[in-house]
Amino acid sequence: MIFLRRLRKIILLLIWFFIALIAAGIDVLFRRKWNSVKAGAKWTKIWAKVAGRIVGLKITVYGNPSDAAGKLVVSNHTGYLDIVAQGALFPLRFAPKIEMRSWPLFGWMISLSRPVWVDRTNRTRAGKTAEEFKQTLEHDLSLLVYPEGTSTDGRHGLLPFKSTAFEAAISADVSLLPVLVFHKGIPDGAFDPAWYGDIGFLTHIWGVLGLKEIHSCVYIMPVVHLEKGEDRKQLSLRMHKLMTAYYEEYTGSAECGA
């Protein structure tokens, strides 16, 4: 039964990935840069909604997704399912690690969304990445960042935030939207939907595809405005403190809590 469930999901995902690649490619690749980026955000939402349904993602939203418009969306990170759950809710521009670019199918789809690829091993690109962040926000697009810099199990608090992405919000003079996301596999305890540590991508996704359902809770907190004279490190510390307080409250949730 579990094997047939996996096989069905794989077939449907492959069909959908190729349909989306062709449709999004036609729409995205023949536009000028910022129109292309906006089209990529639109197609990411379409792709994520369908892909989420195929893998059995049941998303419960607390808050208003429309609050993300033109904001720097700041989220915790528990793996690739965050991208699917959040992509289905917001027309976002992602800022994924450049290593994801080489992932089969998934990397191609992310590439068509016109993300800002982040290469943490190349310091010379840091300035260009920061400028791309700033321009994205100035064009009234929502930019999603995971300032922890890596994924966690989502059950042991937030890692310290890296401050680089917060410079974009200050430079573009835009507000921030804190978001927390948690996933729980059904049946409970069968497999951990969070992808972290040393487990391989293919090994993990094989386990995820065997789950009957995945309950994803997305908590959208009130918009955070910049404070006068605040630098990026002060802003990142303030956001971390705020989100930690919300984290401690929301992880008690019966549906998706730790």
mmCIF file of C-alpha atoms in Angstrom:
data_model
loop_
_atom_site.group_PDB
_atom_site.id
_atom_site.type_symbol
_atom_site.label_atom_id
_atom_site.label_comp_id
_atom_site.label_asym_id
_atom_site.label_seq_id
_atom_site.Cartn_x
_atom_site.Cartn_y
_atom_site.Cartn_z
ATOM 1 C CA MET A 1 0.000 0.000 0.000
ATOM 2 C CA ILE A 2 2.746 2.471 0.938
ATOM 3 C CA PHE A 3 4.750 1.558 -2.159
ATOM 4 C CA LEU A 4 1.712 2.127 -4.403
ATOM 5 C CA ARG A 5 1.097 5.457 -2.657
ATOM 6 C CA ARG A 6 4.673 6.516 -3.398
ATOM 7 C CA LEU A 7 4.453 5.314 -7.008
ATOM 8 C CA ARG A 8 1.204 7.230 -7.600
ATOM 9 C CA LYS A 9 2.633 10.430 -6.157
ATOM 10 C CA ILE A 10 5.859 10.134 -8.153
ATOM 11 C CA ILE A 11 3.967 9.667 -11.428
ATOM 12 C CA LEU A 12 1.647 12.611 -10.725
ATOM 13 C CA LEU A 13 4.552 14.832 -9.637
ATOM 14 C CA LEU A 14 6.534 14.020 -12.778
ATOM 15 C CA ILE A 15 3.541 14.795 -14.990
ATOM 16 C CA TRP A 16 2.849 18.052 -13.144
ATOM 17 C CA PHE A 17 6.520 19.098 -13.089
ATOM 18 C CA PHE A 18 6.833 18.776 -16.854
ATOM 19 C CA ILE A 19 3.521 20.552 -17.522
ATOM 20 C CA ALA A 20 4.536 23.366 -15.172
ATOM 21 C CA LEU A 21 8.044 23.573 -16.647
ATOM 22 C CA ILE A 22 6.669 24.035 -20.156
ATOM 23 C CA ALA A 23 3.886 26.463 -19.194
ATOM 24 C CA ALA A 24 6.033 28.514 -16.818
ATOM 25 C CA GLY A 25 8.975 28.461 -19.205
ATOM 26 C CA ILE A 26 6.909 29.969 -22.019
ATOM 27 C CA ASP A 27 5.535 32.655 -19.714
ATOM 28 C CA VAL A 28 8.726 33.487 -17.780
ATOM 29 C CA LEU A 29 11.601 33.188 -20.220
ATOM 30 C CA PHE A 30 10.293 35.614 -22.847
ATOM 31 C CA ARG A 31 9.680 38.570 -20.534
ATOM 32 C CA ARG A 32 11.979 41.358 -19.460
ATOM 33 C CA LYS A 33 13.663 40.917 -16.104
ATOM 34 C CA TRP A 34 11.195 42.252 -13.536
ATOM 35 C CA ASN A 35 8.129 41.160 -15.481
ATOM 36 C CA SER A 36 9.808 37.763 -15.675
ATOM 37 C CA VAL A 37 10.432 37.734 -11.924
ATOM 38 C CA LYS A 38 6.783 38.628 -11.233
ATOM 39 C CA ALA A 39 5.612 35.899 -13.593
ATOM 40 C CA GLY A 40 7.954 33.484 -11.812
ATOM 41 C CA ALA A 41 6.347 34.338 -8.470
ATOM 42 C CA LYS A 42 2.898 33.731 -9.966
ATOM 43 C CA TRP A 43 3.893 30.332 -11.377
ATOM 44 C CA THR A 44 5.604 29.336 -8.150
ATOM 45 C CA LYS A 45 2.281 29.736 -6.352
ATOM 46 C CA ILE A 46 0.455 27.679 -8.988
ATOM 47 C CA TRP A 47 3.136 24.978 -8.978
ATOM 48 C CA ALA A 48 3.297 24.785 -5.176
ATOM 49 C CA LYS A 49 -0.479 24.504 -4.769
ATOM 50 C CA VAL A 50 -0.730 21.526 -7.129
ATOM 51 C CA ALA A 51 2.476 19.841 -5.908
ATOM 52 C CA GLY A 52 1.287 20.217 -2.318
ATOM 53 C CA ARG A 53 -2.006 18.510 -3.105
ATOM 54 C CA ILE A 54 -0.215 15.648 -4.806
ATOM 55 C CA VAL A 55 2.077 14.929 -1.841
ATOM 56 C CA GLY A 56 -0.824 15.253 0.600
ATOM 57 C CA LEU A 57 0.023 18.616 2.145
ATOM 58 C CA LYS A 58 -2.830 19.975 4.257
ATOM 59 C CA ILE A 59 -2.068 23.611 5.035
ATOM 60 C CA THR A 60 -3.624 25.427 7.967
ATOM 61 C CA VAL A 61 -3.012 29.178 7.907
ATOM 62 C CA TYR A 62 -3.144 31.492 10.899
ATOM 63 C CA GLY A 63 -3.062 35.122 9.806
ATOM 64 C CA ASN A 64 -3.448 36.956 6.517
ATOM 65 C CA PRO A 65 -1.251 35.860 3.549
ATOM 66 C CA SER A 66 -1.941 39.157 1.746
ATOM 67 C CA ASP A 67 0.168 40.905 4.399
ATOM 68 C CA ALA A 68 3.250 39.573 2.578
ATOM 69 C CA ALA A 69 2.887 41.961 -0.376
ATOM 70 C CA GLY A 70 6.064 44.007 -0.782
ATOM 71 C CA LYS A 71 7.552 42.738 2.502
ATOM 72 C CA LEU A 72 10.663 40.881 3.527
ATOM 73 C CA VAL A 73 9.144 37.595 4.714
ATOM 74 C CA VAL A 74 11.294 36.112 7.483
ATOM 75 C CA SER A 75 10.769 32.446 8.327
ATOM 76 C CA ASN A 76 12.194 29.539 10.241
ATOM 77 C CA HIS A 77 13.329 26.665 8.035
ATOM 78 C CA THR A 78 12.593 22.939 8.303
ATOM 79 C CA GLY A 79 13.405 21.845 4.755
ATOM 80 C CA TYR A 80 11.989 21.857 1.223
ATOM 81 C CA LEU A 81 8.378 21.413 2.365
ATOM 82 C CA ASP A 82 8.538 24.984 3.663
ATOM 83 C CA ILE A 83 8.957 26.135 0.065
ATOM 84 C CA VAL A 84 5.897 24.172 -1.027
ATOM 85 C CA ALA A 85 3.702 25.314 1.872
ATOM 86 C CA GLN A 86 4.754 28.970 1.754
ATOM 87 C CA GLY A 87 4.867 29.078 -2.031
ATOM 88 C CA ALA A 88 1.243 27.946 -2.128
ATOM 89 C CA LEU A 89 0.216 30.903 0.047
ATOM 90 C CA PHE A 90 2.317 33.844 -1.128
ATOM 91 C CA PRO A 91 3.477 35.036 -4.576
ATOM 92 C CA LEU A 92 7.086 35.039 -3.416
ATOM 93 C CA ARG A 93 10.590 35.386 -4.707
ATOM 94 C CA PHE A 94 12.777 32.831 -2.986
ATOM 95 C CA ALA A 95 16.410 33.125 -1.886
ATOM 96 C CA PRO A 96 17.547 29.472 -1.874
ATOM 97 C CA LYS A 97 21.039 28.087 -1.429
ATOM 98 C CA ILE A 98 22.790 27.755 -4.786
ATOM 99 C CA GLU A 99 23.306 24.020 -4.167
ATOM 100 C CA MET A 100 19.585 23.490 -4.789
ATOM 101 C CA ARG A 101 20.070 24.590 -8.387
ATOM 102 C CA SER A 102 21.449 21.150 -9.293
ATOM 103 C CA TRP A 103 18.606 19.129 -7.766
ATOM 104 C CA PRO A 104 16.750 17.031 -10.373
ATOM 105 C CA LEU A 105 13.350 18.520 -11.343
ATOM 106 C CA PHE A 106 12.966 20.465 -8.089
ATOM 107 C CA GLY A 107 15.994 22.626 -8.883
ATOM 108 C CA TRP A 108 14.739 23.291 -12.403
ATOM 109 C CA MET A 109 11.371 24.405 -11.094
ATOM 110 C CA ILE A 110 12.959 26.720 -8.555
ATOM 111 C CA SER A 111 15.137 28.183 -11.324
ATOM 112 C CA LEU A 112 12.044 29.098 -13.343
ATOM 113 C CA SER A 113 10.716 31.050 -10.345
ATOM 114 C CA ARG A 114 13.630 33.463 -10.920
ATOM 115 C CA PRO A 115 15.031 33.215 -7.366
ATOM 116 C CA VAL A 116 17.965 35.086 -5.887
ATOM 117 C CA TRP A 117 20.531 32.293 -5.597
ATOM 118 C CA VAL A 118 22.568 32.587 -2.406
ATOM 119 C CA ASP A 119 26.159 31.336 -2.480
ATOM 120 C CA ARG A 120 27.470 31.431 1.083
ATOM 121 C CA THR A 121 30.885 30.115 -0.029
ATOM 122 C CA ASN A 122 31.517 33.110 -2.309
ATOM 123 C CA ARG A 123 31.955 36.344 -0.384
ATOM 124 C CA THR A 124 32.512 38.348 -3.565
ATOM 125 C CA ARG A 125 28.879 37.705 -4.539
ATOM 126 C CA ALA A 126 27.489 38.884 -1.210
ATOM 127 C CA GLY A 127 27.214 42.503 -2.386
ATOM 128 C CA LYS A 128 25.422 41.501 -5.600
ATOM 129 C CA THR A 129 23.015 39.296 -3.630
ATOM 130 C CA ALA A 130 22.222 42.134 -1.219
ATOM 131 C CA GLU A 131 21.564 44.493 -4.143
ATOM 132 C CA GLU A 132 19.262 41.940 -5.774
ATOM 133 C CA PHE A 133 17.361 41.621 -2.497
ATOM 134 C CA LYS A 134 16.969 45.406 -2.323
ATOM 135 C CA GLN A 135 15.781 45.717 -5.938
ATOM 136 C CA THR A 136 13.273 42.898 -5.428
ATOM 137 C CA LEU A 137 11.651 44.744 -2.529
ATOM 138 C CA GLU A 138 11.757 48.057 -4.376
ATOM 139 C CA HIS A 139 9.724 46.433 -7.179
ATOM 140 C CA ASP A 140 6.998 45.644 -4.611
ATOM 141 C CA LEU A 141 7.710 41.913 -4.661
ATOM 142 C CA SER A 142 7.736 39.743 -1.562
ATOM 143 C CA LEU A 143 11.108 38.189 -0.771
ATOM 144 C CA LEU A 144 11.308 35.098 1.438
ATOM 145 C CA VAL A 145 14.448 34.531 3.488
ATOM 146 C CA TYR A 146 15.492 31.853 5.984
ATOM 147 C CA PRO A 147 17.953 33.747 8.208
ATOM 148 C CA GLU A 148 18.896 30.660 10.261
ATOM 149 C CA GLY A 149 21.018 29.727 7.242
ATOM 150 C CA THR A 150 20.149 26.023 7.437
ATOM 151 C CA SER A 151 17.202 23.764 8.196
ATOM 152 C CA THR A 152 16.311 22.302 11.600
ATOM 153 C CA ASP A 153 13.858 19.779 13.018
ATOM 154 C CA GLY A 154 11.555 22.657 14.026
ATOM 155 C CA ARG A 155 11.225 21.384 17.584
ATOM 156 C CA HIS A 156 14.170 22.878 19.450
ATOM 157 C CA GLY A 157 13.894 26.618 18.985
ATOM 158 C CA LEU A 158 15.327 29.004 16.420
ATOM 159 C CA LEU A 159 19.005 29.149 15.501
ATOM 160 C CA PRO A 160 20.696 32.577 15.632
ATOM 161 C CA PHE A 161 19.790 34.717 12.614
ATOM 162 C CA LYS A 162 22.345 35.788 10.038
ATOM 163 C CA SER A 163 21.948 39.521 9.531
ATOM 164 C CA THR A 164 22.793 39.880 5.818
ATOM 165 C CA ALA A 165 19.234 39.656 4.454
ATOM 166 C CA PHE A 166 17.982 42.311 6.862
ATOM 167 C CA GLU A 167 20.106 44.942 5.148
ATOM 168 C CA ALA A 168 17.747 44.700 2.168
ATOM 169 C CA ALA A 169 14.750 45.730 4.277
ATOM 170 C CA ILE A 170 16.671 48.702 5.680
ATOM 171 C CA SER A 171 18.007 49.787 2.278
ATOM 172 C CA ALA A 172 14.611 49.492 0.594
ATOM 173 C CA ASP A 173 12.822 50.930 3.638
ATOM 174 C CA VAL A 174 10.209 48.169 3.749
ATOM 175 C CA SER A 175 8.498 46.328 6.577
ATOM 176 C CA LEU A 176 9.008 42.704 7.543
ATOM 177 C CA LEU A 177 6.570 39.837 7.936
ATOM 178 C CA PRO A 178 7.556 37.135 10.452
ATOM 179 C CA VAL A 179 6.327 33.650 9.573
ATOM 180 C CA LEU A 180 6.672 30.304 11.332
ATOM 181 C CA VAL A 181 6.053 26.961 9.652
ATOM 182 C CA PHE A 182 5.752 23.476 11.154
ATOM 183 C CA HIS A 183 5.004 20.080 9.580
ATOM 184 C CA LYS A 184 3.624 16.890 11.072
ATOM 185 C CA GLY A 185 3.431 13.585 9.198
ATOM 186 C CA ILE A 186 0.286 11.446 9.262
ATOM 187 C CA PRO A 187 0.296 8.789 10.618
ATOM 188 C CA ASP A 188 2.017 10.574 13.496
ATOM 189 C CA GLY A 189 5.579 9.409 14.065
ATOM 190 C CA ALA A 190 5.781 7.425 10.813
ATOM 191 C CA PHE A 191 8.372 9.770 9.321
ATOM 192 C CA ASP A 192 9.671 13.232 10.136
ATOM 193 C CA PRO A 193 8.721 15.690 7.349
ATOM 194 C CA ALA A 194 11.460 18.086 8.471
ATOM 195 C CA TRP A 195 14.613 17.697 6.371
ATOM 196 C CA TYR A 196 17.733 18.499 8.323
ATOM 197 C CA GLY A 197 21.093 17.047 9.300
ATOM 198 C CA ASP A 198 22.882 14.514 7.108
ATOM 199 C CA ILE A 199 19.948 12.629 5.597
ATOM 200 C CA GLY A 200 20.084 12.619 1.784
ATOM 201 C CA PHE A 201 17.455 14.416 -0.286
ATOM 202 C CA LEU A 202 16.275 11.343 -2.209
ATOM 203 C CA THR A 203 16.160 9.247 0.969
ATOM 204 C CA HIS A 204 14.091 11.876 2.722
ATOM 205 C CA ILE A 205 11.650 12.548 -0.104
ATOM 206 C CA TRP A 206 11.078 8.784 -0.436
ATOM 207 C CA GLY A 207 9.990 8.796 3.203
ATOM 208 C CA VAL A 208 7.798 11.868 2.731
ATOM 209 C CA LEU A 209 6.033 10.332 -0.254
ATOM 210 C CA GLY A 210 5.102 7.341 1.903
ATOM 211 C CA LEU A 211 3.118 9.505 4.325
ATOM 212 C CA LYS A 212 -0.654 9.507 3.965
ATOM 213 C CA GLU A 213 -0.837 13.237 4.734
ATOM 214 C CA ILE A 214 1.347 16.055 5.995
ATOM 215 C CA HIS A 215 -0.236 18.706 8.188
ATOM 216 C CA SER A 216 1.507 22.032 7.696
ATOM 217 C CA CYS A 217 0.778 24.984 9.949
ATOM 218 C CA VAL A 218 1.823 28.431 8.757
ATOM 219 C CA TYR A 219 1.645 31.187 11.365
ATOM 220 C CA ILE A 220 1.667 34.709 9.928
ATOM 221 C CA MET A 221 2.506 37.233 12.610
ATOM 222 C CA PRO A 222 1.833 40.983 12.645
ATOM 223 C CA VAL A 223 3.906 43.141 10.293
ATOM 224 C CA VAL A 224 7.106 44.509 11.844
ATOM 225 C CA HIS A 225 8.156 48.060 10.940
ATOM 226 C CA LEU A 226 11.673 49.430 10.932
ATOM 227 C CA GLU A 227 12.862 51.549 13.822
ATOM 228 C CA LYS A 228 14.750 54.784 13.218
ATOM 229 C CA GLY A 229 18.526 54.347 13.170
ATOM 230 C CA GLU A 230 18.345 50.565 13.435
ATOM 231 C CA ASP A 231 21.126 48.643 11.674
ATOM 232 C CA ARG A 232 20.842 45.141 10.238
ATOM 233 C CA LYS A 233 22.317 43.395 13.286
ATOM 234 C CA GLN A 234 19.969 45.187 15.642
ATOM 235 C CA LEU A 235 17.043 44.349 13.367
ATOM 236 C CA SER A 236 18.010 40.677 13.110
ATOM 237 C CA LEU A 237 18.306 40.415 16.903
ATOM 238 C CA ARG A 238 14.931 42.118 17.371
ATOM 239 C CA MET A 239 13.283 39.778 14.857
ATOM 240 C CA HIS A 240 14.883 36.727 16.460
ATOM 241 C CA LYS A 241 13.635 37.738 19.920
ATOM 242 C CA LEU A 242 10.139 38.423 18.600
ATOM 243 C CA MET A 243 9.915 35.204 16.596
ATOM 244 C CA THR A 244 11.274 33.147 19.490
ATOM 245 C CA ALA A 245 8.429 34.410 21.673
ATOM 246 C CA TYR A 246 5.884 33.424 19.017
ATOM 247 C CA TYR A 247 7.688 30.098 18.477
ATOM 248 C CA GLU A 248 7.336 29.186 22.144
ATOM 249 C CA GLU A 249 3.631 29.983 21.953
ATOM 250 C CA TYR A 250 2.826 28.210 18.693
ATOM 251 C CA THR A 251 4.801 24.980 19.211
ATOM 252 C CA GLY A 252 2.179 23.980 21.757
ATOM 253 C CA SER A 253 -0.317 23.546 18.911
ATOM 254 C CA ALA A 254 -2.015 20.143 18.989
ATOM 255 C CA GLU A 255 -2.047 19.898 15.197
ATOM 256 C CA CYS A 256 1.466 20.955 14.234
ATOM 257 C CA GLY A 257 3.267 21.697 17.485
ATOM 258 C CA ALA A 258 6.460 20.068 18.652
#
